[in-house]
CSV table of C-alpha atoms and ligand atoms in Angstrom, one decimal:
chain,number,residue,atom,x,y,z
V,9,UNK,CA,-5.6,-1.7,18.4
V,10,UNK,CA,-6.1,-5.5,19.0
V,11,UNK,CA,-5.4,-6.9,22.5
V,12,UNK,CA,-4.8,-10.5,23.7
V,13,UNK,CA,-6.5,-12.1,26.7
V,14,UNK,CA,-7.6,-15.9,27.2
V,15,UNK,CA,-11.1,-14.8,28.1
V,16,UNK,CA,-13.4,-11.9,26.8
V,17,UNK,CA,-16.7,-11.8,29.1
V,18,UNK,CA,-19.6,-9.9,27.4
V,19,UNK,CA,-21.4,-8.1,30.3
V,20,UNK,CA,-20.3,-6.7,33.4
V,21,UNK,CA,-23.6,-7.3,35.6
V,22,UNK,CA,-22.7,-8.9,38.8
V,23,UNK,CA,-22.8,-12.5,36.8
V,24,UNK,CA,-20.1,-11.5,34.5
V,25,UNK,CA,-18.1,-9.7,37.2
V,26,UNK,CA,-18.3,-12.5,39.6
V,27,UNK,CA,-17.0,-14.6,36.4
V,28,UNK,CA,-13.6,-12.7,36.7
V,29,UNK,CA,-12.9,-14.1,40.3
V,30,UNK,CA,-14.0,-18.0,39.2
V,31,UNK,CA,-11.4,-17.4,36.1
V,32,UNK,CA,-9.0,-15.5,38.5
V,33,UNK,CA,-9.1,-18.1,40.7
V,34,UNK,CA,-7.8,-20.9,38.4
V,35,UNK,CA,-5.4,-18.0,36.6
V,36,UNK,CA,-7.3,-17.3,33.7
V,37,UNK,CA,-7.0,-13.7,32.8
V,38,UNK,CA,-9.8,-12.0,31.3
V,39,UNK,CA,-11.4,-8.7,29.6
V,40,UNK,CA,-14.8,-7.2,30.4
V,41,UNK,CA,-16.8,-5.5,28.3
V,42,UNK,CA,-20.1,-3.9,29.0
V,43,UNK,CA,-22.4,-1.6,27.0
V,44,UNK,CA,-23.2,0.8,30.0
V,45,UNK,CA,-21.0,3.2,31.2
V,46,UNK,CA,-20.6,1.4,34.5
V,47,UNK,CA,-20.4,-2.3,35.6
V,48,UNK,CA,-23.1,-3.3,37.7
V,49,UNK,CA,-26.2,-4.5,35.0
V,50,UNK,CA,-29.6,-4.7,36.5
V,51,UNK,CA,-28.6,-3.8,40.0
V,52,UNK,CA,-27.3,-0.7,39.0
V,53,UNK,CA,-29.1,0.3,36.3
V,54,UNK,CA,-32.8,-1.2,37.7
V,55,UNK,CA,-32.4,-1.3,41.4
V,56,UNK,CA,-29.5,0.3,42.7
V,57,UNK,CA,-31.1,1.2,46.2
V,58,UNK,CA,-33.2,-1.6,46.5
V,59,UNK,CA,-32.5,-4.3,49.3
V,60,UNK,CA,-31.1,-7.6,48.3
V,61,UNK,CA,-32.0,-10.8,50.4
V,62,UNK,CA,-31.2,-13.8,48.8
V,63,UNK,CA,-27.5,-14.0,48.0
V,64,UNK,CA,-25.9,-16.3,50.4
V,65,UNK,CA,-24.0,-14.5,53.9
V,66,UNK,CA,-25.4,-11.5,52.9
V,67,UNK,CA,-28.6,-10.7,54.6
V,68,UNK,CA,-29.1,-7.5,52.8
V,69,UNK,CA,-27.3,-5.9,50.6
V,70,UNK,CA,-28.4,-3.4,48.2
V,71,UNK,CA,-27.5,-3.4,44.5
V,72,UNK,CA,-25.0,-1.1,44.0
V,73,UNK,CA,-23.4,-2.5,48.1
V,74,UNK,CA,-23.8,-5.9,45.7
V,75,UNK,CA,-22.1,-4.4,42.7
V,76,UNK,CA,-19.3,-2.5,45.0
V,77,UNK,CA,-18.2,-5.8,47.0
V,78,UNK,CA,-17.8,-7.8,43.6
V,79,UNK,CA,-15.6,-5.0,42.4
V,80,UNK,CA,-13.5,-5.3,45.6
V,81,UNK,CA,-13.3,-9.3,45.6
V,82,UNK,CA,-12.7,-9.0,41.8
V,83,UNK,CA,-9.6,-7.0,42.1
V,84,UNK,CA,-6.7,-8.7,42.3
V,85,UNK,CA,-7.1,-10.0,39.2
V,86,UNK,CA,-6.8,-6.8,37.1
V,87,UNK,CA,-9.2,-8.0,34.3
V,88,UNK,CA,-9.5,-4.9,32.4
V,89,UNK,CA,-13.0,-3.2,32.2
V,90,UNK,CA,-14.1,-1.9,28.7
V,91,UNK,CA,-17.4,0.3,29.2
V,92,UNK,CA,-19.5,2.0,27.5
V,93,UNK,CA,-19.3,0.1,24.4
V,94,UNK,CA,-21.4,-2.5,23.0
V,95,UNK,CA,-19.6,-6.2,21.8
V,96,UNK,CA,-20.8,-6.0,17.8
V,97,UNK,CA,-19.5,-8.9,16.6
V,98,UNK,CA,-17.8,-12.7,17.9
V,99,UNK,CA,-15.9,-14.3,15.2
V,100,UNK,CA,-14.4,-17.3,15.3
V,101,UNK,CA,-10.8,-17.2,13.6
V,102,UNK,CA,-9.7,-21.2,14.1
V,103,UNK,CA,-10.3,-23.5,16.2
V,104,UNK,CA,-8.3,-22.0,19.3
V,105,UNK,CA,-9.0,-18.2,18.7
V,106,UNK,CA,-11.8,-16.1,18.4
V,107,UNK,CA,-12.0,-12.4,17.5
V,108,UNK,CA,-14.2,-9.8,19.7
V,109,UNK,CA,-15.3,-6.2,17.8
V,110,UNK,CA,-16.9,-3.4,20.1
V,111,UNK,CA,-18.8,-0.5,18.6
V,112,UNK,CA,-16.2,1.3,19.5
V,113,UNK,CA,-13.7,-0.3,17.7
V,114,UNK,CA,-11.9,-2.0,20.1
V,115,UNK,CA,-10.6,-5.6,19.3
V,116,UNK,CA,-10.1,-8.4,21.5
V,117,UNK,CA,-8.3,-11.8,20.9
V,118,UNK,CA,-9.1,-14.4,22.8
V,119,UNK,CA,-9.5,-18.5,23.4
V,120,UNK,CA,-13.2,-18.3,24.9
V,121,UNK,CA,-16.1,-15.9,24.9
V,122,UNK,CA,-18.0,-15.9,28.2
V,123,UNK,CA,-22.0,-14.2,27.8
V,124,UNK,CA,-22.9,-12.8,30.6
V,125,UNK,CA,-25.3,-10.4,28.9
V,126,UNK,CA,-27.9,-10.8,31.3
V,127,UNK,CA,-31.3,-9.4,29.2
V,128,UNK,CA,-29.1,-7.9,26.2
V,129,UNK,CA,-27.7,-4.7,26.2
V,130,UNK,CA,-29.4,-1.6,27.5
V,131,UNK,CA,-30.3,0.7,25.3
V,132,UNK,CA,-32.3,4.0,24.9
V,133,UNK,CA,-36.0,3.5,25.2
V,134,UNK,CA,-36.1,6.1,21.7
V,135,UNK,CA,-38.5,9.2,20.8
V,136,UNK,CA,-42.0,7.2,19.2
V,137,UNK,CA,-42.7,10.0,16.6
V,138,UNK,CA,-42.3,9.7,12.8
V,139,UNK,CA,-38.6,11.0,11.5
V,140,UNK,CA,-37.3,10.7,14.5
V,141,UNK,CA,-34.2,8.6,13.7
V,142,UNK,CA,-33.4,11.5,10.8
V,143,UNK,CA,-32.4,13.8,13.6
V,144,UNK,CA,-31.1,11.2,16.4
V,145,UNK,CA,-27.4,12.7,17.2
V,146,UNK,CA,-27.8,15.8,15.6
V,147,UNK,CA,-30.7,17.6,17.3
V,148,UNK,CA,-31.9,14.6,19.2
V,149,UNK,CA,-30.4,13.2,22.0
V,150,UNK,CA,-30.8,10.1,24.5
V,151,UNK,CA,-27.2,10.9,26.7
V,152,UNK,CA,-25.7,14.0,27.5
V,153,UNK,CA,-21.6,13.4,27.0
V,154,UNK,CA,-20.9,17.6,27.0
V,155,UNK,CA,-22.9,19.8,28.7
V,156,UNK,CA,-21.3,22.6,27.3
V,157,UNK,CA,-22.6,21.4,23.3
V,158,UNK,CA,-25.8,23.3,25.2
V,159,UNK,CA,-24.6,25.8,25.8
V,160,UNK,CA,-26.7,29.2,24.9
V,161,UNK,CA,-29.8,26.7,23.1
V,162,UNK,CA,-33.4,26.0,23.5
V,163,UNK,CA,-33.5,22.7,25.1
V,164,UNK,CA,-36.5,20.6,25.8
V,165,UNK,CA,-36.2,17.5,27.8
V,166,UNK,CA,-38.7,14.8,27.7
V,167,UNK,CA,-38.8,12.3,30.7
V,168,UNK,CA,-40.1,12.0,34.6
V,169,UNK,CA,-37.2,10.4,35.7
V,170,UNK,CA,-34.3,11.1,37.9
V,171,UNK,CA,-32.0,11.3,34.4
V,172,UNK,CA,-34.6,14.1,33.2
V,173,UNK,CA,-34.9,15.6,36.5
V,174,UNK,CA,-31.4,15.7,37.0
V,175,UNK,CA,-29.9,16.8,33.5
V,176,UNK,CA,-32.8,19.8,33.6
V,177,UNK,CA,-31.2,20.9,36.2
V,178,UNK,CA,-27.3,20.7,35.3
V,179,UNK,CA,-28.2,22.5,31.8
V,180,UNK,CA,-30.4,25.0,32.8
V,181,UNK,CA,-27.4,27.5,34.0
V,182,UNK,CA,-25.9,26.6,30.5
V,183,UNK,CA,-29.0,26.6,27.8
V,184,UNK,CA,-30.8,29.7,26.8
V,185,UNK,CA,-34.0,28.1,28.0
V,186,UNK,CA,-34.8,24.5,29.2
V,187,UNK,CA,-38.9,23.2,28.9
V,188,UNK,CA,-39.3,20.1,30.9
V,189,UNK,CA,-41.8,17.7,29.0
V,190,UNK,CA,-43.4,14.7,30.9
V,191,UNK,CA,-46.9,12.7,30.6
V,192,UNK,CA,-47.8,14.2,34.3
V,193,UNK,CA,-47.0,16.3,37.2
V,194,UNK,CA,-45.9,12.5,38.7
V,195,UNK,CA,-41.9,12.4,38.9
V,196,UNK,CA,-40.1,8.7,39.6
V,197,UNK,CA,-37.5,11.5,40.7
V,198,UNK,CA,-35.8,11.9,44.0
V,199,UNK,CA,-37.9,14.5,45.8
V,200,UNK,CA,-35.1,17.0,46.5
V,201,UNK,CA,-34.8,16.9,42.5
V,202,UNK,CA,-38.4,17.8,41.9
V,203,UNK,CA,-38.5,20.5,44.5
V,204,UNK,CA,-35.9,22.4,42.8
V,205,UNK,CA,-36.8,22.1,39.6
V,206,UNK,CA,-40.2,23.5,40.7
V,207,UNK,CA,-38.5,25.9,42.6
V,208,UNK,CA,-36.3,27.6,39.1
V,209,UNK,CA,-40.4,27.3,37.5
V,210,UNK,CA,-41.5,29.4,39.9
V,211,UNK,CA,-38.3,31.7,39.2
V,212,UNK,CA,-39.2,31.5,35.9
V,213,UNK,CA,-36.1,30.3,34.9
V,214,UNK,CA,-37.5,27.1,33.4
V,215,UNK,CA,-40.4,25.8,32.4
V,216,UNK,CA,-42.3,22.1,32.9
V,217,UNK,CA,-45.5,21.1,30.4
V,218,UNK,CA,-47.8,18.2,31.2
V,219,UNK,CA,-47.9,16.7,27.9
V,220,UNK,CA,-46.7,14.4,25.0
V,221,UNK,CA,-44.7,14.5,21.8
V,222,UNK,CA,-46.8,13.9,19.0
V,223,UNK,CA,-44.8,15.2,16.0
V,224,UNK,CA,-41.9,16.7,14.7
V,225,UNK,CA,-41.8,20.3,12.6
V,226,UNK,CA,-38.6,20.5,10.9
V,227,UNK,CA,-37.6,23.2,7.8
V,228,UNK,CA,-35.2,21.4,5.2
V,229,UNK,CA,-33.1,19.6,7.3
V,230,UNK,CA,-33.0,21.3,10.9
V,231,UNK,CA,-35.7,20.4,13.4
V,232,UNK,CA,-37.7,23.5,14.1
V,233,UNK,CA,-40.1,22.2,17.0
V,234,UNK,CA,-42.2,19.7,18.5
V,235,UNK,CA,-45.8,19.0,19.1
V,236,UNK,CA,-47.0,18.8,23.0
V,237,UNK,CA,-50.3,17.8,23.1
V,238,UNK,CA,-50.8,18.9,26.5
V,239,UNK,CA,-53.4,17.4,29.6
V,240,UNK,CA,-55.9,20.1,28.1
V,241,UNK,CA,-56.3,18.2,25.0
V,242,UNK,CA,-54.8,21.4,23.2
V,243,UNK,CA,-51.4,20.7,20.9
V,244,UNK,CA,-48.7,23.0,21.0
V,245,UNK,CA,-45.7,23.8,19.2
V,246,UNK,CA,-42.5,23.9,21.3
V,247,UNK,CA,-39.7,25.5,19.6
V,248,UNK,CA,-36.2,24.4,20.4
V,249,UNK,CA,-32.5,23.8,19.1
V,250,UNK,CA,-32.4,20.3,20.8
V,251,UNK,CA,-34.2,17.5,22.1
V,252,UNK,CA,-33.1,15.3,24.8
V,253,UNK,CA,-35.2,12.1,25.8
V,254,UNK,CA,-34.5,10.4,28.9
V,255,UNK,CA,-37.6,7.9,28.4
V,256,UNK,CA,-35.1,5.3,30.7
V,257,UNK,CA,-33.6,1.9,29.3
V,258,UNK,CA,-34.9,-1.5,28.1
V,259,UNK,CA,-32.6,-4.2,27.2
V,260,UNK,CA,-32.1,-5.2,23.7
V,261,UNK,CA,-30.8,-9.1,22.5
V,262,UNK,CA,-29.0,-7.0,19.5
V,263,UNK,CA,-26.0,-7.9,18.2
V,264,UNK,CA,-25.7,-11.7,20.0
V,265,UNK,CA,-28.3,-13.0,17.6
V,266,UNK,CA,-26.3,-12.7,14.9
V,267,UNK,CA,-23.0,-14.6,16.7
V,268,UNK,CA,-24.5,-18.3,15.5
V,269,UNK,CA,-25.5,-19.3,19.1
V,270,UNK,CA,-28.8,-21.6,19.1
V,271,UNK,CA,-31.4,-18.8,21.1
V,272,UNK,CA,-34.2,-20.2,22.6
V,273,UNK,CA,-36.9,-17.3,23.2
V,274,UNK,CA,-34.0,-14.7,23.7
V,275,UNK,CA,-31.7,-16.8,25.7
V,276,UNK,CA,-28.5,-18.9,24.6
V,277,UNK,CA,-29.0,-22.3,25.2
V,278,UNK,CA,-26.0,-23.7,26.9
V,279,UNK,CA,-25.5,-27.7,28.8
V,280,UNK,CA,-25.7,-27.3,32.6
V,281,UNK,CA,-22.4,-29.0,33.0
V,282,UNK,CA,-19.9,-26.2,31.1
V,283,UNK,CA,-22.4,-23.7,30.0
V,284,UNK,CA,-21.2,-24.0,26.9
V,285,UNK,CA,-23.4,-22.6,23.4
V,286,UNK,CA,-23.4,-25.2,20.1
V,287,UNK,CA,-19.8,-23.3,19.4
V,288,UNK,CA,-17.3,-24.9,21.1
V,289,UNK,CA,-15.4,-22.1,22.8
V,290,UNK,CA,-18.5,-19.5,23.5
V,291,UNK,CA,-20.2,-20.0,26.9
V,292,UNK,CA,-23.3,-18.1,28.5
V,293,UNK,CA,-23.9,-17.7,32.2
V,294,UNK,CA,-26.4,-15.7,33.7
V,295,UNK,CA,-29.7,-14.4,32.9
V,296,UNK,CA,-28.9,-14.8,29.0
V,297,UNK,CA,-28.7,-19.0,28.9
V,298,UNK,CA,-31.3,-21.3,29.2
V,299,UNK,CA,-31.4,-24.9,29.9
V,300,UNK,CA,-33.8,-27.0,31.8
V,301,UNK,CA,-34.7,-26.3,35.0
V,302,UNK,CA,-33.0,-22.6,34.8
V,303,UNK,CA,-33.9,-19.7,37.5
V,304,UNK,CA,-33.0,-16.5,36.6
V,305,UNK,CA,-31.2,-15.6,40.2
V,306,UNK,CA,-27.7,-14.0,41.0
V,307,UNK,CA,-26.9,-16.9,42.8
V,308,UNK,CA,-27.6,-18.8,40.1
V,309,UNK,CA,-25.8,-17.2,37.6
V,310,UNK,CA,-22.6,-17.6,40.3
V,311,UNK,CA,-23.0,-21.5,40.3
V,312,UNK,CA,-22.8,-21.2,36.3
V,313,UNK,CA,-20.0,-19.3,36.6
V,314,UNK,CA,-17.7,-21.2,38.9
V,315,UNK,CA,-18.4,-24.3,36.3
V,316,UNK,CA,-17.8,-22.7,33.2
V,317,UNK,CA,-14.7,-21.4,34.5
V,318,UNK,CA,-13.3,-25.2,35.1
V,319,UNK,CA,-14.9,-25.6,31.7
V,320,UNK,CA,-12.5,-22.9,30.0
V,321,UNK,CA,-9.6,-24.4,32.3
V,322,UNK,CA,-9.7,-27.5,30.5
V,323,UNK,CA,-10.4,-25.9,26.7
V,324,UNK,CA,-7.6,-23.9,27.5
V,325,UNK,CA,-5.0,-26.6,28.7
V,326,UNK,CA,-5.9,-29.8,27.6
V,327,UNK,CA,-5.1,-33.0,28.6
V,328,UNK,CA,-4.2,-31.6,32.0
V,329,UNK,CA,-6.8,-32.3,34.7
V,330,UNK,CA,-8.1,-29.8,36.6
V,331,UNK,CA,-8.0,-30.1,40.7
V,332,UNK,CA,-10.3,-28.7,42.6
V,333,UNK,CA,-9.0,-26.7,45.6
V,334,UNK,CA,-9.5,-24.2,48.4
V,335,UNK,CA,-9.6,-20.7,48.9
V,336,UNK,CA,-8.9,-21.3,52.3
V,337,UNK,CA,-5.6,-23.7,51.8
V,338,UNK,CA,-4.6,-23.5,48.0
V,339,UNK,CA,-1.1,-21.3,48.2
V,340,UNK,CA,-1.5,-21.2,44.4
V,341,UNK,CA,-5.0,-19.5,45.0
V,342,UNK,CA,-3.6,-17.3,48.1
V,343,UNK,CA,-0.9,-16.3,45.5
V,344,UNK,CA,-2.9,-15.6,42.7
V,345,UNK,CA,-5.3,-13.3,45.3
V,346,UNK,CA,-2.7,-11.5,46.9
V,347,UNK,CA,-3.1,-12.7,50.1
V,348,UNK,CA,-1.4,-14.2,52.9
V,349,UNK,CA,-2.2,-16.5,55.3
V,350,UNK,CA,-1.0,-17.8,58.9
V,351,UNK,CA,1.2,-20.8,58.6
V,352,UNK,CA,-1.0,-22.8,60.4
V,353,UNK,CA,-4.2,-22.4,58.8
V,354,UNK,CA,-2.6,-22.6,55.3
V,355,UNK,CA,-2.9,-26.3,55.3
B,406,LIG,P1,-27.3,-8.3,33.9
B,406,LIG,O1,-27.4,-7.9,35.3
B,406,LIG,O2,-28.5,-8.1,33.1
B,406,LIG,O3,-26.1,-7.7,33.2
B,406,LIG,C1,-25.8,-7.9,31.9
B,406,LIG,C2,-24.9,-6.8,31.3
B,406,LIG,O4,-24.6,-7.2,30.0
B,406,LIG,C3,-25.6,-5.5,31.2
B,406,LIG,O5,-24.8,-4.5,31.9
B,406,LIG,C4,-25.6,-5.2,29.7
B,406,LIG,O6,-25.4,-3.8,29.4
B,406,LIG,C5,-24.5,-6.0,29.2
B,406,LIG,N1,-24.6,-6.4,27.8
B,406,LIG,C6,-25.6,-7.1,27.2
B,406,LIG,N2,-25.4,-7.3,25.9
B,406,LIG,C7,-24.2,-6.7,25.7
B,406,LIG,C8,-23.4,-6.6,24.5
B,406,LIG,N3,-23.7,-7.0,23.3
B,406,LIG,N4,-22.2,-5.9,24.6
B,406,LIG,C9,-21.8,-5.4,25.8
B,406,LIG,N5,-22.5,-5.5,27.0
B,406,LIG,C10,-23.7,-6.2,26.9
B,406,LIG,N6,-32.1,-11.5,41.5
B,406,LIG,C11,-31.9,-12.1,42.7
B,406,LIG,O7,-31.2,-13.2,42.7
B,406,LIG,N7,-32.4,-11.6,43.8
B,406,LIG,C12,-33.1,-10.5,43.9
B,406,LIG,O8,-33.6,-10.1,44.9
B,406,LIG,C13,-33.4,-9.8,42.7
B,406,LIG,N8,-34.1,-8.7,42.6
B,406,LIG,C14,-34.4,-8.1,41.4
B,406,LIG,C15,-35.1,-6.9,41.4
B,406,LIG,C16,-35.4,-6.3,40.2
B,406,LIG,C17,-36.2,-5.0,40.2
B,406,LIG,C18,-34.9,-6.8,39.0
B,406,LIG,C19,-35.2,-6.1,37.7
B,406,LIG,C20,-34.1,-8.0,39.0
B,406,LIG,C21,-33.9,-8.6,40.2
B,406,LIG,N9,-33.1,-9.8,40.3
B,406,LIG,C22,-32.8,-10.4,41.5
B,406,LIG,C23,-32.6,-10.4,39.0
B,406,LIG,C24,-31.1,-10.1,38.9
B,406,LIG,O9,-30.9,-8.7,38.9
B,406,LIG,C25,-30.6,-10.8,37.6
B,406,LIG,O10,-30.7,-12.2,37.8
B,406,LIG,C26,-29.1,-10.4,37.5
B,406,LIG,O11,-28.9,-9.1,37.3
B,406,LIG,C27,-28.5,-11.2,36.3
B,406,LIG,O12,-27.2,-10.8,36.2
B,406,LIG,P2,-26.4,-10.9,34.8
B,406,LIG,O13,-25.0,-10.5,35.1
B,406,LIG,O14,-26.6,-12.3,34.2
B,406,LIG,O15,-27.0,-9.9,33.8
């Protein structure tokens, strides 16, 4: 299916989110695409709960409050939101047009490419044992999509985190038997998460090993077991019908470096006047560019993206000059938001 837009933005951290409400503003409509399953980027995915105290009129705000109100001011643009699926490929198709590929197939044309892919795309931190990758999919897993593929199997489930924690829990009425895996009896976990999961030990309805995968024992092509060696110094074999790793996510460049951007040390470089790459037509705000003098804030990356929104303005109408006006008295920008306001302070 291809779709049409005047602007695809790669990344729905709170950069590329706040991108759709500097393009909205001058009526530029635009698509979103994000790798993760949810918009938000590193406040969501790294510090949802943390306090925020340096984005300007908000005191404090946590990451997800951050991610919620850009949601909120975003929509009455409508840009449409396309999760869970990494941007592959950019290509440029003429001057005007480029061409945007997701893994999962979706296509996008568009007149300009905004970056906003912050530190790359998340991805899986994967199982560090030899073969591996053979079984990735099959019998090794780094996201649960049905529980119910479980269902009546030997599970073991290797991570300390609240994604471990958690999914341990929600398979355990469905698998056969669940063993818990993790370096120590530590947990990053919510508390309420580890006390229950020690709670179905003692019931003996699961089991947790202090240990770490060291191997894989497979027969022909099915994955038999895997090696624990456990806090005793003693390795032991684990027999099981799946593996799931929830080792947590680090943030891979990936596909971008192969788009023809000049990268500087993992970040596009871009001018500070349009944030525009050396292709005419691609621009990169947010933690992904680089140019001198950059800081890698939120507020930052919202500076970067009111200009490169004038930038695309221009690109996309040219010869027409751009005005620069007011939320407060633009009817134009009161239309486009949806909102009205009292004769007398609409200027
Ligand atoms: P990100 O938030 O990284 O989002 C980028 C998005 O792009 C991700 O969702 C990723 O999945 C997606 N993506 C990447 N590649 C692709 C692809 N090929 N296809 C599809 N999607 C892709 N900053 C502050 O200003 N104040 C703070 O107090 C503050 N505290 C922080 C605390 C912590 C613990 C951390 C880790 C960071 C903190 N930061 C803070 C930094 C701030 O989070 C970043 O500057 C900000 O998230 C950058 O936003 P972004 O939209 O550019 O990128």
């Amino acid at each position: 299916m291809m779709i049409e837009t005047d602007v695809v933005i790669v990344g729905a951290g709170p950069v590329g989110l706040f991108q759709v409400f500097e393009l909205g503003l001058l009526g530029i409509k635009a698509h979103v695409v994000d790798a993760l399953a949810v918009p938000g980027g590193q406040c969501i995915e790294l510090y949802p709960d943390k306090p925020i105290y340096d984005i300007p009129a908000l005191p404090i705000c946590t990451g997800r409050e951050l991610t919620d109100n850009l949601l909120r001011q975003i929509e009455p643009f409508g840009a449409q939101f396309h999760l869970d699926q990494e941007v592959s490929a950019v290509t440029q198709i003429d001057e005007q047009y480029f061409q945007v590929l997701t893994a999962k197939g979706t296509f996008i044309r568009c007149r300009a490419v905004i970056v906003a892919a912050g530190l790359g795309a998340f991805q899986p931190r994967k199982v560090a044992v030899p073969n591996a990758d053979v079984f990735e999919g099959k019998q090794i897993h780094y996201a649960v999509r049905n529980p119910q593929h479980y269902a009546g199997k030997d599970l073991v489930i290797l991570g300390g985190g609240d994604s471990a924690l958690d999914w341990a829990l929600a398979l355990q009425p469905v698998a056969r038997s669940v063993v818990l895996v993790h370096r120590s009896s530590d947990f990053r976990a919510a508390p309420a998460t580890v006390a229950k999961m020690r709670a179905l030990c003692d019931a003996q309805q699961m089991q947790f090993m202090v240990g770490n995968i060291t191997g894989l024992n497979a027969e022909g092509e099915t994955l038999k077991s895997i090696n624990v060696l456990g806090g005793d110094s003693v390795t032991r074999a684990v027999e099981l019908d799946h593996l799931l790793a929830f080792y947590g996510l680090s943030p891979k460049l990936g596909p971008i470096a192969e788009w023809g951007l000049g990268i500087d040390r993992n970040q596009i470089q871009v001018d500070p006047e349009k944030f525009q790459s050396n292709v005419p037509g691609i621009y990169a705000v947010g933690d992904i560019n680089t140019y001198p003098g950059k800081k890698k804030l939120i507020l930052c990356g919202f500076h970067e993206a009111a200009l490169a929104a004038f930038a695309i303005k221009s690109r996309l109408n040219p010869g027409e000059k751009v005005h620069l006006q007011y939320t407060t008295t633009s009817p134009i920008m009161h239309k486009r938001l949806g909102v009205s306001v009292p004769a007398d302070t609409a200027g």
